[in-house]
């Protein structure tokens, strides 16, 4: 990878981080639960990408370990997100 591609990737990372932070800070509490469900779906897509990264031939050993780490962390995020969302929705059910 040449230096210009690395600079572009860093630029995209910084821009996405800034935009994500700005969007999250503007979310009212009433929209938190629906947005958590949406972020869990995005983490599901991350799991698919991590599975592809760990199973592709020709990738280096480092990328396979990074894919495995991404798979574990995305799975923890999805399971935890669904648990929190389920708990929040139970608060609104009639007893």
N, CA, C and O atoms as a Tinker XYZ file with bonds, in Angstrom:
   380  protein
     1  N      0.854000   -1.167000    0.000000    73     2
     2  CA     0.000000    0.000000    0.000000    64     1     3
     3  C      0.902000    1.234000    0.000000    63     2     4     5
     4  O      1.836000    1.345000    0.794000    81     3
     5  N      0.603000    2.132000   -0.891000    73     3     6
     6  CA     1.422000    3.334000   -0.954000    64     5     7
     7  C      0.928000    4.391000    0.044000    63     6     8     9
     8  O     -0.126000    4.238000    0.662000    81     7
     9  N      1.701000    5.446000    0.181000    73     7    10
    10  CA     1.418000    6.464000    1.193000    64     9    11
    11  C      0.120000    7.212000    0.922000    63    10    12    13
    12  O     -0.584000    7.583000    1.861000    81    11
    13  N     -0.209000    7.441000   -0.354000    73    11    14
    14  CA    -1.437000    8.187000   -0.658000    64    13    15
    15  C     -2.681000    7.400000   -0.272000    63    14    16    17
    16  O     -3.659000    7.983000    0.195000    81    15
    17  N     -2.657000    6.082000   -0.461000    73    15    18
    18  CA    -3.804000    5.257000   -0.068000    64    17    19
    19  C     -3.961000    5.251000    1.445000    63    18    20    21
    20  O     -5.080000    5.287000    1.958000    81    19
    21  N     -2.845000    5.204000    2.158000    73    19    22
    22  CA    -2.899000    5.235000    3.618000    64    21    23
    23  C     -3.451000    6.567000    4.129000    63    22    24    25
    24  O     -4.219000    6.589000    5.090000    81    23
    25  N     -3.073000    7.652000    3.507000    73    23    26
    26  CA    -3.576000    8.973000    3.900000    64    25    27
    27  C     -5.078000    9.066000    3.652000    63    26    28    29
    28  O     -5.810000    9.629000    4.466000    81    27
    29  N     -5.532000    8.523000    2.544000    73    27    30
    30  CA    -6.972000    8.530000    2.241000    64    29    31
    31  C     -7.734000    7.708000    3.276000    63    30    32    33
    32  O     -8.792000    8.131000    3.741000    81    31
    33  N     -7.209000    6.538000    3.643000    73    31    34
    34  CA    -7.877000    5.706000    4.646000    64    33    35
    35  C     -7.930000    6.396000    6.008000    63    34    36    37
    36  O     -8.944000    6.321000    6.701000    81    35
    37  N     -6.860000    7.057000    6.389000    73    35    38
    38  CA    -6.855000    7.798000    7.658000    64    37    39
    39  C     -7.846000    8.953000    7.607000    63    38    40    41
    40  O     -8.539000    9.221000    8.589000    81    39
    41  N     -7.917000    9.638000    6.468000    73    39    42
    42  CA    -8.868000   10.734000    6.300000    64    41    43
    43  C    -10.302000   10.231000    6.451000    63    42    44    45
    44  O    -11.111000   10.873000    7.122000    81    43
    45  N    -10.625000    9.105000    5.846000    73    43    46
    46  CA   -11.978000    8.535000    5.942000    64    45    47
    47  C    -12.277000    8.145000    7.387000    63    46    48    49
    48  O    -13.386000    8.374000    7.869000    81    47
    49  N    -11.306000    7.560000    8.081000    73    47    50
    50  CA   -11.504000    7.173000    9.473000    64    49    51
    51  C    -11.784000    8.381000   10.356000    63    50    52    53
    52  O    -12.710000    8.359000   11.168000    81    51
    53  N    -10.990000    9.433000   10.202000    73    51    54
    54  CA   -11.179000   10.640000   11.013000    64    53    55
    55  C    -12.518000   11.295000   10.702000    63    54    56    57
    56  O    -13.231000   11.705000   11.618000    81    55
    57  N    -12.866000   11.396000    9.438000    73    55    58
    58  CA   -14.135000   12.015000    9.045000    64    57    59
    59  C    -15.323000   11.208000    9.563000    63    58    60    61
    60  O    -16.285000   11.787000   10.068000    81    59
    61  N    -15.273000    9.881000    9.445000    73    59    62
    62  CA   -16.365000    9.040000    9.937000    64    61    63
    63  C    -16.489000    9.122000   11.451000    63    62    64    65
    64  O    -17.598000    9.119000   11.986000    81    63
    65  N    -15.357000    9.194000   12.142000    73    63    66
    66  CA   -15.392000    9.311000   13.606000    64    65    67
    67  C    -16.022000   10.634000   14.026000    63    66    68    69
    68  O    -16.845000   10.670000   14.940000    81    67
    69  N    -15.644000   11.702000   13.372000    73    67    70
    70  CA   -16.191000   13.022000   13.702000    64    69    71
    71  C    -17.695000   13.072000   13.417000    63    70    72    73
    72  O    -18.472000   13.531000   14.255000    81    71
    73  N    -18.101000   12.606000   12.247000    73    71    74
    74  CA   -19.527000   12.632000   11.905000    64    73    75
    75  C    -20.334000   11.745000   12.842000    63    74    76    77
    76  O    -21.430000   12.119000   13.257000    81    75
    77  N    -19.801000   10.572000   13.180000    73    75    78
    78  CA   -20.495000    9.682000   14.108000    64    77    79
    79  C    -20.682000   10.318000   15.471000    63    78    80    81
    80  O    -21.758000   10.226000   16.063000    81    79
    81  N    -19.640000   10.963000   15.970000    73    79    82
    82  CA   -19.730000   11.640000   17.265000    64    81    83
    83  C    -20.756000   12.763000   17.226000    63    82    84    85
    84  O    -21.560000   12.901000   18.148000    81    83
    85  N    -20.738000   13.556000   16.179000    73    83    86
    86  CA   -21.693000   14.661000   16.057000    64    85    87
    87  C    -23.128000   14.158000   15.974000    63    86    88    89
    88  O    -24.026000   14.757000   16.566000    81    87
    89  N    -23.354000   13.074000   15.254000    73    87    90
    90  CA   -24.710000   12.541000   15.140000    64    89    91
    91  C    -25.201000   11.946000   16.455000    63    90    92    93
    92  O    -26.349000   12.161000   16.844000    81    91
    93  N    -24.346000   11.207000   17.133000    73    91    94
    94  CA   -24.753000   10.549000   18.371000    64    93    95
    95  C    -25.070000   11.554000   19.465000    63    94    96    97
    96  O    -25.993000   11.335000   20.250000    81    95
    97  N    -24.326000   12.648000   19.534000    73    95    98
    98  CA   -24.584000   13.630000   20.590000    64    97    99
    99  C    -25.887000   14.387000   20.378000    63    98   100   101
   100  O    -26.394000   15.001000   21.316000    81    99
   101  N    -26.435000   14.360000   19.187000    73    99   102
   102  CA   -27.671000   15.085000   18.890000    64   101   103
   103  C    -28.930000   14.207000   19.002000    63   102   104   105
   104  O    -30.032000   14.684000   18.733000    81   103
   105  N    -28.780000   12.946000   19.392000    73   103   106
   106  CA   -29.914000   12.021000   19.455000    64   105   107
   107  C    -30.664000   12.208000   20.767000    63   106   108   109
   108  O    -30.062000   12.132000   21.838000    81   107
   109  N    -31.982000   12.452000   20.698000    73   107   110
   110  CA   -32.758000   12.545000   21.950000    64   109   111
   111  C    -32.924000   11.161000   22.585000    63   110   112   113
   112  O    -32.869000   10.148000   21.888000    81   111
   113  N    -33.125000   11.118000   23.896000    73   111   114
   114  CA   -33.233000    9.820000   24.583000    64   113   115
   115  C    -34.365000    8.930000   24.076000    63   114   116   117
   116  O    -34.265000    7.706000   24.161000    81   115
   117  N    -35.433000    9.515000   23.554000    73   115   118
   118  CA   -36.554000    8.689000   23.084000    64   117   119
   119  C    -36.206000    7.891000   21.826000    63   118   120   121
   120  O    -36.864000    6.894000   21.530000    81   119
   121  N    -35.208000    8.307000   21.103000    73   119   122
   122  CA   -34.806000    7.583000   19.894000    64   121   123
   123  C    -33.665000    6.609000   20.137000    63   122   124   125
   124  O    -33.193000    5.958000   19.205000    81   123
   125  N    -33.219000    6.504000   21.378000    73   123   126
   126  CA   -32.061000    5.665000   21.651000    64   125   127
   127  C    -32.311000    4.199000   21.319000    63   126   128   129
   128  O    -31.466000    3.569000   20.683000    81   127
   129  N    -33.454000    3.634000   21.733000    73   127   130
   130  CA   -33.728000    2.220000   21.517000    64   129   131
   131  C    -33.820000    1.861000   20.032000    63   130   132   133
   132  O    -33.209000    0.874000   19.621000    81   131
   133  N    -34.559000    2.618000   19.206000    73   131   134
   134  CA   -34.574000    2.270000   17.781000    64   133   135
   135  C    -33.199000    2.387000   17.125000    63   134   136   137
   136  O    -32.868000    1.600000   16.238000    81   135
   137  N    -32.407000    3.353000   17.548000    73   135   138
   138  CA   -31.075000    3.490000   16.972000    64   137   139
   139  C    -30.154000    2.368000   17.418000    63   138   140   141
   140  O    -29.275000    1.960000   16.659000    81   139
   141  N    -30.335000    1.858000   18.634000    73   139   142
   142  CA   -29.552000    0.705000   19.079000    64   141   143
   143  C    -29.847000   -0.508000   18.208000    63   142   144   145
   144  O    -28.939000   -1.272000   17.879000    81   143
   145  N    -31.109000   -0.691000   17.833000    73   143   146
   146  CA   -31.453000   -1.807000   16.957000    64   145   147
   147  C    -30.773000   -1.655000   15.603000    63   146   148   149
   148  O    -30.299000   -2.631000   15.022000    81   147
   149  N    -30.732000   -0.428000   15.110000    73   147   150
   150  CA   -30.057000   -0.187000   13.832000    64   149   151
   151  C    -28.565000   -0.423000   13.925000    63   150   152   153
   152  O    -27.965000   -0.970000   13.000000    81   151
   153  N    -27.959000   -0.019000   15.027000    73   151   154
   154  CA   -26.515000   -0.248000   15.175000    64   153   155
   155  C    -26.210000   -1.729000   15.341000    63   154   156   157
   156  O    -25.138000   -2.185000   14.942000    81   155
   157  N    -27.135000   -2.488000   15.924000    73   155   158
   158  CA   -26.933000   -3.934000   16.004000    64   157   159
   159  C    -26.953000   -4.564000   14.616000    63   158   160   161
   160  O    -26.208000   -5.509000   14.355000    81   159
   161  N    -27.792000   -4.055000   13.729000    73   159   162
   162  CA   -27.821000   -4.559000   12.359000    64   161   163
   163  C    -26.501000   -4.248000   11.652000    63   162   164   165
   164  O    -25.987000   -5.074000   10.897000    81   163
   165  N    -25.958000   -3.061000   11.896000    73   163   166
   166  CA   -24.671000   -2.704000   11.296000    64   165   167
   167  C    -23.567000   -3.605000   11.841000    63   166   168   169
   168  O    -22.669000   -4.000000   11.098000    81   167
   169  N    -23.624000   -3.930000   13.123000    73   167   170
   170  CA   -22.628000   -4.845000   13.691000    64   169   171
   171  C    -22.774000   -6.238000   13.094000    63   170   172   173
   172  O    -21.792000   -6.968000   12.966000    81   171
   173  N    -23.989000   -6.603000   12.732000    73   171   174
   174  CA   -24.188000   -7.874000   12.032000    64   173   175
   175  C    -23.474000   -7.892000   10.696000    63   174   176   177
   176  O    -22.929000   -8.920000   10.295000    81   175
   177  N    -23.471000   -6.764000   10.004000    73   175   178
   178  CA   -22.738000   -6.656000    8.750000    64   177   179
   179  C    -21.230000   -6.758000    9.018000    63   178   180   181
   180  O    -20.493000   -7.338000    8.221000    81   179
   181  N    -20.781000   -6.194000   10.137000    73   179   182
   182  CA   -19.376000   -6.310000   10.518000    64   181   183
   183  C    -18.994000   -7.764000   10.753000    63   182   184   185
   184  O    -17.888000   -8.184000   10.415000    81   183
   185  N    -19.902000   -8.525000   11.328000    73   183   186
   186  CA   -19.637000   -9.951000   11.546000    64   185   187
   187  C    -19.446000  -10.665000   10.213000    63   186   188   189
   188  O    -18.551000  -11.500000   10.080000    81   187
   189  N    -20.272000  -10.346000    9.234000    73   187   190
   190  CA   -20.125000  -10.965000    7.908000    64   189   191
   191  C    -18.769000  -10.605000    7.299000    63   190   192   193
   192  O    -18.090000  -11.469000    6.745000    81   191
   193  N    -18.373000   -9.334000    7.399000    73   191   194
   194  CA   -17.070000   -8.922000    6.877000    64   193   195
   195  C    -15.924000   -9.604000    7.604000    63   194   196   197
   196  O    -14.928000   -9.971000    6.981000    81   195
   197  N    -16.049000   -9.777000    8.906000    73   195   198
   198  CA   -15.006000  -10.455000    9.678000    64   197   199
   199  C    -14.908000  -11.926000    9.297000    63   198   200   201
   200  O    -13.812000  -12.482000    9.236000    81   199
   201  N    -16.046000  -12.557000    9.041000    73   199   202
   202  CA   -16.022000  -13.950000    8.593000    64   201   203
   203  C    -15.316000  -14.080000    7.248000    63   202   204   205
   204  O    -14.548000  -15.016000    7.027000    81   203
   205  N    -15.581000  -13.140000    6.361000    73   203   206
   206  CA   -14.915000  -13.162000    5.057000    64   205   207
   207  C    -13.415000  -12.944000    5.228000    63   206   208   209
   208  O    -12.609000  -13.610000    4.577000    81   207
   209  N    -13.045000  -12.023000    6.092000    73   207   210
   210  CA   -11.623000  -11.723000    6.298000    64   209   211
   211  C    -10.872000  -12.902000    6.919000    63   210   212   213
   212  O     -9.694000  -13.106000    6.623000    81   211
   213  N    -11.533000  -13.673000    7.767000    73   211   214
   214  CA   -10.848000  -14.803000    8.394000    64   213   215
   215  C    -10.814000  -16.028000    7.509000    63   214   216   217
   216  O    -10.011000  -16.928000    7.755000    81   215
   217  N    -11.654000  -16.103000    6.488000    73   215   218
   218  CA   -11.722000  -17.326000    5.685000    64   217   219
   219  C    -11.117000  -17.198000    4.292000    63   218   220   221
   220  O    -10.967000  -18.212000    3.610000    81   219
   221  N    -10.766000  -16.009000    3.845000    73   219   222
   222  CA   -10.228000  -15.825000    2.502000    64   221   223
   223  C     -8.814000  -16.389000    2.388000    63   222   224   225
   224  O     -7.998000  -16.244000    3.298000    81   223
   225  N     -8.546000  -17.024000    1.276000    73   223   226
   226  CA    -7.200000  -17.506000    1.007000    64   225   227
   227  C     -6.360000  -16.362000    0.471000    63   226   228   229
   228  O     -6.874000  -15.474000   -0.209000    81   227
   229  N     -5.104000  -16.381000    0.768000    73   227   230
   230  CA    -4.204000  -15.362000    0.252000    64   229   231
   231  C     -3.991000  -14.199000    1.193000    63   230   232   233
   232  O     -3.078000  -13.401000    0.982000    81   231
   233  N     -4.802000  -14.080000    2.225000    73   231   234
   234  CA    -4.575000  -13.021000    3.197000    64   233   235
   235  C     -3.446000  -13.439000    4.139000    63   234   236   237
   236  O     -3.184000  -14.630000    4.312000    81   235
   237  N     -2.799000  -12.480000    4.729000    73   235   238
   238  CA    -1.706000  -12.784000    5.648000    64   237   239
   239  C     -2.250000  -13.296000    6.974000    63   238   240   241
   240  O     -3.443000  -13.186000    7.261000    81   239
   241  N     -1.366000  -13.850000    7.763000    73   239   242
   242  CA    -1.763000  -14.354000    9.078000    64   241   243
   243  C     -2.255000  -13.221000    9.964000    63   242   244   245
   244  O     -3.195000  -13.404000   10.738000    81   243
   245  N     -1.631000  -12.055000    9.860000    73   243   246
   246  CA    -2.051000  -10.907000   10.658000    64   245   247
   247  C     -3.486000  -10.501000   10.339000    63   246   248   249
   248  O     -4.265000  -10.209000   11.247000    81   247
   249  N     -3.833000  -10.481000    9.072000    73   247   250
   250  CA    -5.200000  -10.084000    8.716000    64   249   251
   251  C     -6.216000  -11.116000    9.182000    63   250   252   253
   252  O     -7.349000  -10.769000    9.516000    81   251
   253  N     -5.817000  -12.371000    9.206000    73   251   254
   254  CA    -6.743000  -13.394000    9.710000    64   253   255
   255  C     -6.968000  -13.229000   11.212000    63   254   256   257
   256  O     -8.092000  -13.388000   11.690000    81   255
   257  N     -5.911000  -12.913000   11.959000    73   255   258
   258  CA    -6.070000  -12.676000   13.391000    64   257   259
   259  C     -6.875000  -11.409000   13.654000    63   258   260   261
   260  O     -7.680000  -11.362000   14.584000    81   259
   261  N     -6.658000  -10.385000   12.836000    73   259   262
   262  CA    -7.446000   -9.151000   12.980000    64   261   263
   263  C     -8.917000   -9.427000   12.658000    63   262   264   265
   264  O     -9.807000   -8.896000   13.322000    81   263
   265  N     -9.172000  -10.253000   11.645000    73   263   266
   266  CA   -10.543000  -10.639000   11.327000    64   265   267
   267  C    -11.195000  -11.415000   12.453000    63   266   268   269
   268  O    -12.373000  -11.217000   12.750000    81   267
   269  N    -10.425000  -12.304000   13.085000    73   267   270
   270  CA   -10.950000  -13.060000   14.226000    64   269   271
   271  C    -11.269000  -12.133000   15.390000    63   270   272   273
   272  O    -12.300000  -12.287000   16.045000    81   271
   273  N    -10.387000  -11.172000   15.650000    73   271   274
   274  CA   -10.639000  -10.195000   16.707000    64   273   275
   275  C    -11.888000   -9.367000   16.394000    63   274   276   277
   276  O    -12.711000   -9.119000   17.275000    81   275
   277  N    -12.021000   -8.942000   15.136000    73   275   278
   278  CA   -13.214000   -8.184000   14.735000    64   277   279
   279  C    -14.471000   -9.032000   14.900000    63   278   280   281
   280  O    -15.515000   -8.523000   15.309000    81   279
   281  N    -14.375000  -10.305000   14.589000    73   279   282
   282  CA   -15.514000  -11.202000   14.740000    64   281   283
   283  C    -15.935000  -11.322000   16.198000    63   282   284   285
   284  O    -17.123000  -11.258000   16.511000    81   283
   285  N    -14.970000  -11.496000   17.084000    73   283   286
   286  CA   -15.279000  -11.629000   18.515000    64   285   287
   287  C    -15.877000  -10.333000   19.061000    63   286   288   289
   288  O    -16.888000  -10.364000   19.762000    81   287
   289  N    -15.259000   -9.199000   18.745000    73   287   290
   290  CA   -15.759000   -7.923000   19.275000    64   289   291
   291  C    -17.132000   -7.557000   18.707000    63   290   292   293
   292  O    -17.981000   -7.046000   19.437000    81   291
   293  N    -17.359000   -7.808000   17.425000    73   291   294
   294  CA   -18.670000   -7.512000   16.834000    64   293   295
   295  C    -19.749000   -8.423000   17.419000    63   294   296   297
   296  O    -20.884000   -7.993000   17.624000    81   295
   297  N    -19.394000   -9.679000   17.687000    73   295   298
   298  CA   -20.367000  -10.593000   18.299000    64   297   299
   299  C    -20.735000  -10.133000   19.701000    63   298   300   301
   300  O    -21.909000  -10.147000   20.073000    81   299
   301  N    -19.740000   -9.726000   20.480000    73   299   302
   302  CA   -20.015000   -9.197000   21.824000    64   301   303
   303  C    -20.900000   -7.962000   21.731000    63   302   304   305
   304  O    -21.816000   -7.795000   22.536000    81   303
   305  N    -20.635000   -7.098000   20.760000    73   303   306
   306  CA   -21.425000   -5.881000   20.579000    64   305   307
   307  C    -22.874000   -6.206000   20.222000    63   306   308   309
   308  O    -23.796000   -5.594000   20.760000    81   307
   309  N    -23.075000   -7.154000   19.331000    73   307   310
   310  CA   -24.442000   -7.516000   18.925000    64   309   311
   311  C    -25.207000   -8.131000   20.093000    63   310   312   313
   312  O    -26.338000   -7.733000   20.372000    81   311
   313  N    -24.604000   -9.088000   20.770000    73   311   314
   314  CA   -25.291000   -9.756000   21.886000    64   313   315
   315  C    -25.602000   -8.753000   22.998000    63   314   316   317
   316  O    -26.714000   -8.739000   23.527000    81   315
   317  N    -24.639000   -7.927000   23.348000    73   315   318
   318  CA   -24.869000   -6.921000   24.386000    64   317   319
   319  C    -25.909000   -5.896000   23.975000    63   318   320   321
   320  O    -26.731000   -5.482000   24.792000    81   319
   321  N    -25.880000   -5.486000   22.718000    73   319   322
   322  CA   -26.852000   -4.511000   22.228000    64   321   323
   323  C    -28.268000   -5.049000   22.263000    63   322   324   325
   324  O    -29.197000   -4.342000   22.656000    81   323
   325  N    -28.439000   -6.316000   21.847000    73   323   326
   326  CA   -29.773000   -6.899000   21.899000    64   325   327
   327  C    -30.243000   -7.085000   23.334000    63   326   328   329
   328  O    -31.429000   -6.919000   23.619000    81   327
   329  N    -29.342000   -7.426000   24.234000    73   327   330
   330  CA   -29.726000   -7.584000   25.643000    64   329   331
   331  C    -30.178000   -6.250000   26.235000    63   330   332   333
   332  O    -31.186000   -6.190000   26.939000    81   331
   333  N    -29.436000   -5.188000   25.951000    73   331   334
   334  CA   -29.806000   -3.866000   26.463000    64   333   335
   335  C    -31.120000   -3.401000   25.848000    63   334   336   337
   336  O    -31.980000   -2.871000   26.551000    81   335
   337  N    -31.282000   -3.595000   24.531000    73   335   338
   338  CA   -32.514000   -3.187000   23.854000    64   337   339
   339  C    -33.706000   -3.946000   24.416000    63   338   340   341
   340  O    -34.761000   -3.359000   24.660000    81   339
   341  N    -33.542000   -5.255000   24.623000    73   339   342
   342  CA   -34.632000   -6.058000   25.179000    64   341   343
   343  C    -34.989000   -5.587000   26.585000    63   342   344   345
   344  O    -36.166000   -5.501000   26.933000    81   343
   345  N    -33.997000   -5.288000   27.375000    73   343   346
   346  CA   -34.239000   -4.803000   28.743000    64   345   347
   347  C    -34.971000   -3.459000   28.732000    63   346   348   349
   348  O    -35.871000   -3.230000   29.540000    81   347
   349  N    -34.580000   -2.575000   27.812000    73   347   350
   350  CA   -35.238000   -1.270000   27.732000    64   349   351
   351  C    -36.686000   -1.417000   27.274000    63   350   352   353
   352  O    -37.568000   -0.723000   27.781000    81   351
   353  N    -36.938000   -2.309000   26.324000    73   351   354
   354  CA   -38.300000   -2.501000   25.854000    64   353   355
   355  C    -39.194000   -3.133000   26.908000    63   354   356   357
   356  O    -40.396000   -2.867000   26.930000    81   355
   357  N    -38.638000   -3.960000   27.780000    73   355   358
   358  CA   -39.421000   -4.548000   28.861000    64   357   359
   359  C    -39.911000   -3.493000   29.851000    63   358   360   361
   360  O    -40.928000   -3.686000   30.516000    81   359
   361  N    -39.184000   -2.374000   29.948000    73   359   362
   362  CA   -39.608000   -1.307000   30.858000    64   361   363
   363  C    -40.914000   -0.669000   30.394000    63   362   364   365
   364  O    -41.653000   -0.123000   31.214000    81   363
   365  N    -41.215000   -0.728000   29.094000    73   363   366
   366  CA   -42.399000   -0.077000   28.572000    64   365   367
   367  C    -43.601000   -1.013000   28.485000    63   366   368   369
   368  O    -44.699000   -0.563000   28.159000    81   367
   369  N    -43.423000   -2.296000   28.767000    73   367   370
   370  CA   -44.541000   -3.237000   28.715000    64   369   371
   371  C    -45.390000   -3.110000   29.966000    63   370   372   373
   372  O    -44.887000   -2.842000   31.057000    81   371
   373  N    -46.694000   -3.310000   29.784000    73   371   374
   374  CA   -47.605000   -3.262000   30.927000    64   373   375
   375  C    -47.444000   -4.538000   31.754000    63   374   376   377
   376  O    -47.229000   -5.626000   31.219000    81   375
   377  N    -47.552000   -4.371000   33.059000    73   375   378
   378  CA   -47.406000   -5.526000   33.949000    64   377   379
   379  C    -48.713000   -6.215000   34.183000    63   378   380
   380  O    -48.766000   -7.207000   34.910000    81   379
